[in-house]
């Protein structure tokens, strides 16, 4: 999607994804489709769930080590921070506050596809942390170049936190980081947040919470298609499934149709109307969430041209935050 995508272009992108994914074998839907307004709200709720340890654990690592992380990244110079997929930048405040403690003022450049999320980030950060100047960029960082502002004599610290890298296949994760690497300069750094491999019950609970919020988040993808494309998925006939794929080291989310159903994609969404048949028990694969080991994090960073310098963990080794140089 381009940074200036208009509503019809977004619907067109949704239609393309839906047709491509639902006519494939096995059927898939791309996880970016989760994040309409309702889906973004559900995701915010997920981050607060007792079972979803990722967000609060990463926050605890940043709370404990923000000053040290910034000192290492700065190495005696001033820092400018950019953030890929910043969203509402709720955890970034910890690092920005540390940057202000260190150097008085800081320029923060969040990049995200959601203009609304960036507006919220700017308002919250500028009012909560005096000394931060926010220059948001609405862009898809996976395909578009970053418009980086580099005040002279500063180093850039690129933030890619929240385990967002885990939602890409290893091949695409490499491409995203490689693309970032080519836009950074010598002595710039990357801070990468990754979720770690751990016991399977903990992993499964995080993606299959007792309150059913993750199930609602998963099913919302079909609600979105019904609303935006006019498809007629029988949403109450789909079960949320989260499974651990040990071979690929990832949690997979699927939607399983409990009955055989024929779904119509109307002609206004597709060039000609299409029908999609789902057998009883057939699934639509909606998301992968890769889990890493210290070795796989290092290998990924090195393959993209970064050199990992230090990793911070929580005491239970649930999550890792790694600083890497260019
Ligand atoms: C955004 N991303 C890091 C989340 C994850 O854990 O993979 C998305 C998510 N899917 C289900 N719950 C949360």
mmCIF file of C-alpha atoms and ligand atoms in Angstrom:
data_model
loop_
_atom_site.group_PDB
_atom_site.id
_atom_site.type_symbol
_atom_site.label_atom_id
_atom_site.label_comp_id
_atom_site.label_asym_id
_atom_site.label_seq_id
_atom_site.Cartn_x
_atom_site.Cartn_y
_atom_site.Cartn_z
ATOM 1 C CA UNK A 1 0.000 0.000 0.000
ATOM 2 C CA UNK A 2 1.316 3.508 -0.785
ATOM 3 C CA UNK A 3 1.627 6.100 1.969
ATOM 4 C CA UNK A 4 -1.126 8.218 0.439
ATOM 5 C CA UNK A 5 -3.564 5.359 -0.095
ATOM 6 C CA UNK A 6 -7.133 6.635 -0.369
ATOM 7 C CA UNK A 7 -10.181 4.681 0.834
ATOM 8 C CA UNK A 8 -10.892 3.062 -2.589
ATOM 9 C CA UNK A 9 -7.201 2.130 -2.913
ATOM 10 C CA UNK A 10 -7.288 0.499 0.508
ATOM 11 C CA UNK A 11 -10.419 -1.460 -0.463
ATOM 12 C CA UNK A 12 -8.646 -2.459 -3.672
ATOM 13 C CA UNK A 13 -5.639 -3.669 -1.660
ATOM 14 C CA UNK A 14 -7.977 -5.587 0.686
ATOM 15 C CA UNK A 15 -9.738 -7.149 -2.336
ATOM 16 C CA UNK A 16 -6.418 -8.180 -3.936
ATOM 17 C CA UNK A 17 -5.169 -9.774 -0.716
ATOM 18 C CA UNK A 18 -8.459 -11.553 -0.123
ATOM 19 C CA UNK A 19 -8.734 -12.963 -3.635
ATOM 20 C CA UNK A 20 -5.110 -14.047 -3.752
ATOM 21 C CA UNK A 21 -5.164 -15.633 -0.295
ATOM 22 C CA UNK A 22 -8.558 -17.292 -0.476
ATOM 23 C CA UNK A 23 -7.951 -18.863 -3.879
ATOM 24 C CA UNK A 24 -4.604 -20.309 -2.713
ATOM 25 C CA UNK A 25 -4.138 -23.782 -1.213
ATOM 26 C CA UNK A 26 -4.078 -23.777 1.765
ATOM 27 C CA UNK A 27 -6.158 -20.606 2.175
ATOM 28 C CA UNK A 28 -4.468 -17.621 3.792
ATOM 29 C CA UNK A 29 -5.215 -14.015 4.712
ATOM 30 C CA UNK A 30 -2.436 -11.537 5.340
ATOM 31 C CA UNK A 31 -2.106 -10.284 8.967
ATOM 32 C CA UNK A 32 -2.093 -6.593 7.988
ATOM 33 C CA UNK A 33 -5.822 -7.103 7.351
ATOM 34 C CA UNK A 34 -6.317 -7.418 11.142
ATOM 35 C CA UNK A 35 -5.670 -3.747 11.740
ATOM 36 C CA UNK A 36 -8.837 -1.856 10.844
ATOM 37 C CA UNK A 37 -10.201 0.366 13.608
ATOM 38 C CA UNK A 38 -11.889 -2.495 15.502
ATOM 39 C CA UNK A 39 -8.867 -4.782 15.036
ATOM 40 C CA UNK A 40 -6.411 -2.133 16.252
ATOM 41 C CA UNK A 41 -8.583 -1.643 19.324
ATOM 42 C CA UNK A 42 -8.697 -5.416 19.954
ATOM 43 C CA UNK A 43 -4.921 -5.579 19.601
ATOM 44 C CA UNK A 44 -4.553 -2.845 22.247
ATOM 45 C CA UNK A 45 -6.730 -5.028 24.522
ATOM 46 C CA UNK A 46 -4.569 -8.091 23.765
ATOM 47 C CA UNK A 47 -1.463 -6.238 24.945
ATOM 48 C CA UNK A 48 -3.094 -5.864 28.394
ATOM 49 C CA UNK A 49 -4.181 -9.512 28.778
ATOM 50 C CA UNK A 50 -2.657 -11.552 31.604
ATOM 51 C CA UNK A 51 -1.684 -14.330 29.152
ATOM 52 C CA UNK A 52 -0.074 -11.939 26.619
ATOM 53 C CA UNK A 53 3.272 -11.510 28.368
ATOM 54 C CA UNK A 54 5.044 -9.909 25.380
ATOM 55 C CA UNK A 55 4.150 -6.230 25.797
ATOM 56 C CA UNK A 56 4.556 -5.953 29.547
ATOM 57 C CA UNK A 57 7.780 -7.976 29.487
ATOM 58 C CA UNK A 58 9.358 -5.811 26.799
ATOM 59 C CA UNK A 59 8.198 -2.739 28.717
ATOM 60 C CA UNK A 60 9.866 -4.060 31.877
ATOM 61 C CA UNK A 61 13.145 -4.578 29.997
ATOM 62 C CA UNK A 62 13.007 -1.044 28.582
ATOM 63 C CA UNK A 63 12.131 0.379 32.011
ATOM 64 C CA UNK A 64 15.115 -1.353 33.593
ATOM 65 C CA UNK A 65 17.663 -0.634 30.855
ATOM 66 C CA UNK A 66 16.640 2.473 28.870
ATOM 67 C CA UNK A 67 19.564 4.594 30.123
ATOM 68 C CA UNK A 68 22.105 1.868 29.413
ATOM 69 C CA UNK A 69 20.663 1.157 25.954
ATOM 70 C CA UNK A 70 20.829 4.826 24.998
ATOM 71 C CA UNK A 71 24.339 5.238 26.387
ATOM 72 C CA UNK A 72 25.525 2.326 24.264
ATOM 73 C CA UNK A 73 23.738 3.535 21.137
ATOM 74 C CA UNK A 74 24.964 7.110 21.555
ATOM 75 C CA UNK A 75 28.594 6.259 22.343
ATOM 76 C CA UNK A 76 29.183 9.865 23.364
ATOM 77 C CA UNK A 77 27.179 11.562 20.591
ATOM 78 C CA UNK A 78 23.617 12.936 20.377
ATOM 79 C CA UNK A 79 20.922 10.522 19.185
ATOM 80 C CA UNK A 80 17.959 10.879 16.854
ATOM 81 C CA UNK A 81 15.341 8.116 17.186
ATOM 82 C CA UNK A 82 13.301 6.597 14.379
ATOM 83 C CA UNK A 83 10.751 3.861 14.908
ATOM 84 C CA UNK A 84 9.421 1.371 12.361
ATOM 85 C CA UNK A 85 5.764 0.408 12.773
ATOM 86 C CA UNK A 86 5.480 2.827 15.676
ATOM 87 C CA UNK A 87 1.691 2.624 16.090
ATOM 88 C CA UNK A 88 0.723 4.731 19.085
ATOM 89 C CA UNK A 89 4.309 4.399 20.404
ATOM 90 C CA UNK A 90 3.248 3.502 23.935
ATOM 91 C CA UNK A 91 6.529 1.821 24.972
ATOM 92 C CA UNK A 92 8.762 4.284 23.137
ATOM 93 C CA UNK A 93 8.153 6.933 25.805
ATOM 94 C CA UNK A 94 10.546 5.046 28.097
ATOM 95 C CA UNK A 95 13.387 5.463 25.599
ATOM 96 C CA UNK A 96 12.451 9.030 24.690
ATOM 97 C CA UNK A 97 12.387 10.056 28.355
ATOM 98 C CA UNK A 98 15.841 8.508 28.751
ATOM 99 C CA UNK A 99 17.054 10.403 25.665
ATOM 100 C CA UNK A 100 15.773 13.688 27.135
ATOM 101 C CA UNK A 101 17.512 12.900 30.452
ATOM 102 C CA UNK A 102 20.704 12.321 28.519
ATOM 103 C CA UNK A 103 20.762 15.098 25.991
ATOM 104 C CA UNK A 104 17.985 17.576 26.920
ATOM 105 C CA UNK A 105 16.027 17.334 23.656
ATOM 106 C CA UNK A 106 15.511 14.647 21.037
ATOM 107 C CA UNK A 107 14.040 14.330 17.550
ATOM 108 C CA UNK A 108 11.737 11.292 17.214
ATOM 109 C CA UNK A 109 10.599 10.106 13.773
ATOM 110 C CA UNK A 110 7.904 7.414 14.009
ATOM 111 C CA UNK A 111 6.971 5.613 10.770
ATOM 112 C CA UNK A 112 3.655 3.791 10.396
ATOM 113 C CA UNK A 113 0.903 3.148 7.822
ATOM 114 C CA UNK A 114 -1.713 4.486 10.222
ATOM 115 C CA UNK A 115 -1.984 8.269 10.253
ATOM 116 C CA UNK A 116 -4.448 8.088 13.164
ATOM 117 C CA UNK A 117 -1.996 6.093 15.287
ATOM 118 C CA UNK A 118 0.802 8.555 14.476
ATOM 119 C CA UNK A 119 -1.396 11.542 15.416
ATOM 120 C CA UNK A 120 -2.134 9.893 18.746
ATOM 121 C CA UNK A 121 1.569 9.120 19.262
ATOM 122 C CA UNK A 122 2.543 12.715 18.537
ATOM 123 C CA UNK A 123 -0.076 14.179 20.869
ATOM 124 C CA UNK A 124 0.753 11.829 23.749
ATOM 125 C CA UNK A 125 4.505 12.135 23.465
ATOM 126 C CA UNK A 126 4.700 15.888 22.970
ATOM 127 C CA UNK A 127 2.406 16.511 25.943
ATOM 128 C CA UNK A 128 3.943 13.848 28.251
ATOM 129 C CA UNK A 129 7.651 14.288 27.500
ATOM 130 C CA UNK A 130 8.711 17.903 26.991
ATOM 131 C CA UNK A 131 11.919 18.038 24.977
ATOM 132 C CA UNK A 132 10.773 15.555 22.313
ATOM 133 C CA UNK A 133 10.037 16.866 18.807
ATOM 134 C CA UNK A 134 7.941 14.373 16.829
ATOM 135 C CA UNK A 135 8.227 14.199 13.025
ATOM 136 C CA UNK A 136 5.852 11.415 11.955
ATOM 137 C CA UNK A 137 6.029 9.727 8.562
ATOM 138 C CA UNK A 138 3.028 7.890 7.114
ATOM 139 C CA UNK A 139 4.622 5.090 5.094
ATOM 140 C CA UNK A 140 4.834 1.358 4.634
ATOM 141 C CA UNK A 141 8.432 0.805 5.774
ATOM 142 C CA UNK A 142 8.494 -2.629 4.103
ATOM 143 C CA UNK A 143 8.268 -1.091 0.637
ATOM 144 C CA UNK A 144 8.883 2.658 0.883
ATOM 145 C CA UNK A 145 12.118 4.490 1.654
ATOM 146 C CA UNK A 146 12.337 6.246 5.017
ATOM 147 C CA UNK A 147 12.440 10.046 4.848
ATOM 148 C CA UNK A 148 15.100 10.413 7.521
ATOM 149 C CA UNK A 149 15.952 13.761 8.994
ATOM 150 C CA UNK A 150 19.569 13.642 10.222
ATOM 151 C CA UNK A 151 20.525 16.646 12.306
ATOM 152 C CA UNK A 152 24.269 17.121 11.900
ATOM 153 C CA UNK A 153 26.529 15.358 14.344
ATOM 154 C CA UNK A 154 23.852 12.914 15.539
ATOM 155 C CA UNK A 155 23.615 9.148 15.374
ATOM 156 C CA UNK A 156 20.359 7.482 14.445
ATOM 157 C CA UNK A 157 18.934 4.803 16.718
ATOM 158 C CA UNK A 158 16.322 2.814 14.782
ATOM 159 C CA UNK A 159 13.714 1.128 16.976
ATOM 160 C CA UNK A 160 11.965 -1.987 15.796
ATOM 161 C CA UNK A 161 10.348 -3.235 18.961
ATOM 162 C CA UNK A 162 7.161 -5.082 19.946
ATOM 163 C CA UNK A 163 8.193 -8.335 18.226
ATOM 164 C CA UNK A 164 6.784 -6.974 14.961
ATOM 165 C CA UNK A 165 9.664 -8.679 13.114
ATOM 166 C CA UNK A 166 8.132 -11.999 14.250
ATOM 167 C CA UNK A 167 5.142 -11.535 11.973
ATOM 168 C CA UNK A 168 7.358 -11.844 8.863
ATOM 169 C CA UNK A 169 8.686 -15.051 7.334
ATOM 170 C CA UNK A 170 12.463 -15.415 7.817
ATOM 171 C CA UNK A 171 12.948 -14.361 4.190
ATOM 172 C CA UNK A 172 10.796 -11.224 4.521
ATOM 173 C CA UNK A 173 12.280 -10.388 7.945
ATOM 174 C CA UNK A 174 15.707 -10.454 6.347
ATOM 175 C CA UNK A 175 14.495 -8.129 3.558
ATOM 176 C CA UNK A 176 12.925 -5.647 6.009
ATOM 177 C CA UNK A 177 16.108 -5.428 8.079
ATOM 178 C CA UNK A 178 18.361 -5.347 5.022
ATOM 179 C CA UNK A 179 16.291 -2.500 3.578
ATOM 180 C CA UNK A 180 16.620 -0.606 6.866
ATOM 181 C CA UNK A 181 20.368 -1.315 6.993
ATOM 182 C CA UNK A 182 20.915 0.238 3.562
ATOM 183 C CA UNK A 183 19.295 3.475 4.777
ATOM 184 C CA UNK A 184 21.389 3.797 7.919
ATOM 185 C CA UNK A 185 24.894 5.231 8.165
ATOM 186 C CA UNK A 186 28.040 3.948 9.845
ATOM 187 C CA UNK A 187 27.721 4.110 13.668
ATOM 188 C CA UNK A 188 23.907 4.150 13.555
ATOM 189 C CA UNK A 189 22.244 1.397 15.584
ATOM 190 C CA UNK A 190 19.140 -0.782 15.626
ATOM 191 C CA UNK A 191 17.216 -1.884 18.718
ATOM 192 C CA UNK A 192 15.246 -5.036 17.903
ATOM 193 C CA UNK A 193 12.572 -6.580 20.166
ATOM 194 C CA UNK A 194 12.040 -10.330 19.740
ATOM 195 C CA UNK A 195 9.852 -12.857 21.499
ATOM 196 C CA UNK A 196 11.773 -15.950 22.613
ATOM 197 C CA UNK A 197 11.048 -19.662 22.314
ATOM 198 C CA UNK A 198 9.686 -20.934 25.626
ATOM 199 C CA UNK A 199 7.441 -23.638 27.053
ATOM 200 C CA UNK A 200 4.561 -24.425 24.724
ATOM 201 C CA UNK A 201 1.671 -23.872 27.210
ATOM 202 C CA UNK A 202 2.857 -20.295 27.834
ATOM 203 C CA UNK A 203 3.106 -19.646 24.096
ATOM 204 C CA UNK A 204 -0.299 -21.156 23.355
ATOM 205 C CA UNK A 205 -2.038 -19.276 26.181
ATOM 206 C CA UNK A 206 -0.717 -15.956 24.838
ATOM 207 C CA UNK A 207 -2.524 -16.593 21.536
ATOM 208 C CA UNK A 208 -5.599 -18.318 22.950
ATOM 209 C CA UNK A 209 -6.563 -16.247 25.980
ATOM 210 C CA UNK A 210 -9.379 -17.168 28.337
ATOM 211 C CA UNK A 211 -11.371 -13.986 27.620
ATOM 212 C CA UNK A 212 -11.570 -14.779 23.882
ATOM 213 C CA UNK A 213 -10.026 -11.432 22.873
ATOM 214 C CA UNK A 214 -7.501 -13.024 20.488
ATOM 215 C CA UNK A 215 -10.309 -15.138 18.981
ATOM 216 C CA UNK A 216 -12.307 -11.936 18.388
ATOM 217 C CA UNK A 217 -9.214 -10.270 16.884
ATOM 218 C CA UNK A 218 -8.746 -13.230 14.524
ATOM 219 C CA UNK A 219 -12.418 -13.412 13.471
ATOM 220 C CA UNK A 220 -12.538 -9.637 12.965
ATOM 221 C CA UNK A 221 -10.571 -10.157 9.740
ATOM 222 C CA UNK A 222 -13.703 -11.803 8.273
ATOM 223 C CA UNK A 223 -15.984 -9.078 9.665
ATOM 224 C CA UNK A 224 -13.759 -6.597 7.840
ATOM 225 C CA UNK A 225 -14.022 -8.497 4.550
ATOM 226 C CA UNK A 226 -17.812 -8.782 4.884
ATOM 227 C CA UNK A 227 -18.079 -5.036 5.522
ATOM 228 C CA UNK A 228 -15.505 -3.734 3.038
ATOM 229 C CA UNK A 229 -15.863 -6.227 0.188
ATOM 230 C CA UNK A 230 -19.438 -7.444 0.685
ATOM 231 C CA UNK A 231 -18.365 -11.075 1.181
ATOM 232 C CA UNK A 232 -20.779 -13.310 3.113
ATOM 233 C CA UNK A 233 -18.571 -15.292 5.502
ATOM 234 C CA UNK A 234 -20.680 -16.966 8.219
ATOM 235 C CA UNK A 235 -18.431 -15.669 10.947
ATOM 236 C CA UNK A 236 -20.094 -17.594 13.775
ATOM 237 C CA UNK A 237 -19.124 -20.803 11.902
ATOM 238 C CA UNK A 238 -15.404 -20.094 12.317
ATOM 239 C CA UNK A 239 -13.290 -21.208 15.294
ATOM 240 C CA UNK A 240 -10.103 -19.463 16.317
ATOM 241 C CA UNK A 241 -7.146 -21.866 16.405
ATOM 242 C CA UNK A 242 -3.640 -21.129 17.661
ATOM 243 C CA UNK A 243 -1.033 -23.860 17.213
ATOM 244 C CA UNK A 244 2.692 -24.156 17.899
ATOM 245 C CA UNK A 245 4.684 -25.194 14.825
ATOM 246 C CA UNK A 246 7.921 -26.411 16.406
ATOM 247 C CA UNK A 247 9.639 -27.060 13.093
ATOM 248 C CA UNK A 248 9.181 -23.459 11.969
ATOM 249 C CA UNK A 249 9.474 -22.047 15.522
ATOM 250 C CA UNK A 250 6.233 -20.120 15.220
ATOM 251 C CA UNK A 251 2.749 -19.742 16.593
ATOM 252 C CA UNK A 252 0.223 -19.990 13.776
ATOM 253 C CA UNK A 253 -3.251 -18.520 13.944
ATOM 254 C CA UNK A 254 -5.977 -20.072 11.820
ATOM 255 C CA UNK A 255 -9.723 -19.720 11.387
ATOM 256 C CA UNK A 256 -11.392 -23.108 11.051
ATOM 257 C CA UNK A 257 -14.759 -23.390 9.349
ATOM 258 C CA UNK A 258 -17.007 -25.700 11.381
ATOM 259 C CA UNK A 259 -19.309 -26.300 8.385
ATOM 260 C CA UNK A 260 -18.957 -26.431 4.611
ATOM 261 C CA UNK A 261 -19.653 -22.955 3.282
ATOM 262 C CA UNK A 262 -19.612 -21.177 -0.051
ATOM 263 C CA UNK A 263 -18.485 -17.560 0.185
ATOM 264 C CA UNK A 264 -19.193 -15.023 -2.519
ATOM 265 C CA UNK A 265 -16.783 -12.201 -3.365
ATOM 266 C CA UNK A 266 -18.993 -9.747 -5.273
ATOM 267 C CA UNK A 267 -18.007 -8.196 -8.600
ATOM 268 C CA UNK A 268 -17.426 -4.734 -7.124
ATOM 269 C CA UNK A 269 -14.507 -6.192 -5.120
ATOM 270 C CA UNK A 270 -13.220 -8.675 -7.738
ATOM 271 C CA UNK A 271 -13.133 -8.003 -11.499
ATOM 272 C CA UNK A 272 -15.820 -10.676 -11.802
ATOM 273 C CA UNK A 273 -17.758 -12.177 -8.895
ATOM 274 C CA UNK A 274 -15.978 -15.179 -7.381
ATOM 275 C CA UNK A 275 -17.016 -18.004 -5.100
ATOM 276 C CA UNK A 276 -14.773 -19.607 -2.509
ATOM 277 C CA UNK A 277 -15.652 -23.043 -1.154
ATOM 278 C CA UNK A 278 -14.615 -24.059 2.332
ATOM 279 C CA UNK A 279 -14.980 -27.668 3.452
ATOM 280 C CA UNK A 280 -16.048 -28.439 7.036
ATOM 281 C CA UNK A 281 -12.837 -28.347 9.095
ATOM 282 C CA UNK A 282 -10.912 -26.351 6.476
ATOM 283 C CA UNK A 283 -8.792 -23.491 7.800
ATOM 284 C CA UNK A 284 -7.706 -20.039 6.708
ATOM 285 C CA UNK A 285 -4.164 -19.303 7.933
ATOM 286 C CA UNK A 286 -4.160 -15.707 9.189
ATOM 287 C CA UNK A 287 -0.875 -15.118 11.038
ATOM 288 C CA UNK A 288 2.551 -16.442 11.921
ATOM 289 C CA UNK A 289 4.335 -15.182 15.003
ATOM 290 C CA UNK A 290 7.934 -16.412 14.964
ATOM 291 C CA UNK A 291 9.742 -17.047 18.227
ATOM 292 C CA UNK A 292 13.516 -16.709 18.403
ATOM 293 C CA UNK A 293 16.539 -18.023 20.259
ATOM 294 C CA UNK A 294 19.595 -15.847 20.939
ATOM 295 C CA UNK A 295 21.267 -17.634 18.028
ATOM 296 C CA UNK A 296 18.449 -17.063 15.541
ATOM 297 C CA UNK A 297 18.244 -13.359 16.486
ATOM 298 C CA UNK A 298 21.990 -12.976 15.914
ATOM 299 C CA UNK A 299 21.859 -14.885 12.630
ATOM 300 C CA UNK A 300 18.980 -12.756 11.332
ATOM 301 C CA UNK A 301 20.733 -9.504 12.259
ATOM 302 C CA UNK A 302 24.047 -10.611 10.771
ATOM 303 C CA UNK A 303 22.415 -11.788 7.554
ATOM 304 C CA UNK A 304 20.982 -8.272 7.151
ATOM 305 C CA UNK A 305 24.367 -6.615 7.708
ATOM 306 C CA UNK A 306 24.078 -5.702 11.406
ATOM 307 C CA UNK A 307 26.439 -6.677 14.228
ATOM 308 C CA UNK A 308 24.641 -7.478 17.496
ATOM 309 C CA UNK A 309 26.465 -5.852 20.409
ATOM 310 C CA UNK A 310 24.315 -6.463 23.492
ATOM 311 C CA UNK A 311 21.065 -8.178 24.457
ATOM 312 C CA UNK A 312 18.860 -7.443 27.453
ATOM 313 C CA UNK A 313 16.363 -10.043 28.779
ATOM 314 C CA UNK A 314 13.775 -10.186 31.510
ATOM 315 C CA UNK A 315 14.721 -12.505 34.418
ATOM 316 C CA UNK A 316 12.599 -15.344 32.962
ATOM 317 C CA UNK A 317 14.077 -15.082 29.453
ATOM 318 C CA UNK A 318 10.668 -14.550 27.881
ATOM 319 C CA UNK A 319 11.674 -11.667 25.620
ATOM 320 C CA UNK A 320 14.866 -10.086 24.280
ATOM 321 C CA UNK A 321 15.856 -6.593 23.232
ATOM 322 C CA UNK A 322 19.020 -6.542 21.134
ATOM 323 C CA UNK A 323 21.190 -3.582 20.148
ATOM 324 C CA UNK A 324 23.059 -3.959 16.872
ATOM 325 C CA UNK A 325 25.443 -1.685 15.029
ATOM 326 C CA UNK A 326 25.627 -1.095 11.289
HETATM 327 C C1 LIG B 1 1.866 -7.473 16.438
HETATM 328 N N1 LIG B 1 2.392 -8.811 16.760
HETATM 329 C C2 LIG B 1 3.749 -8.711 17.313
HETATM 330 C C3 LIG B 1 1.491 -9.640 17.566
HETATM 331 C C4 LIG B 1 2.129 -11.021 17.840
HETATM 332 O O1 LIG B 1 2.194 -11.393 19.006
HETATM 333 O O2 LIG B 1 2.571 -11.666 16.906
HETATM 334 C C5 LIG B 1 0.141 -9.815 16.889
HETATM 335 C C6 LIG B 1 -0.791 -10.717 17.662
HETATM 336 N N2 LIG B 1 -1.470 -11.708 17.156
HETATM 337 C C7 LIG B 1 -2.192 -12.281 18.093
HETATM 338 N N3 LIG B 1 -1.947 -11.692 19.229
HETATM 339 C C8 LIG B 1 -1.073 -10.686 18.984
#
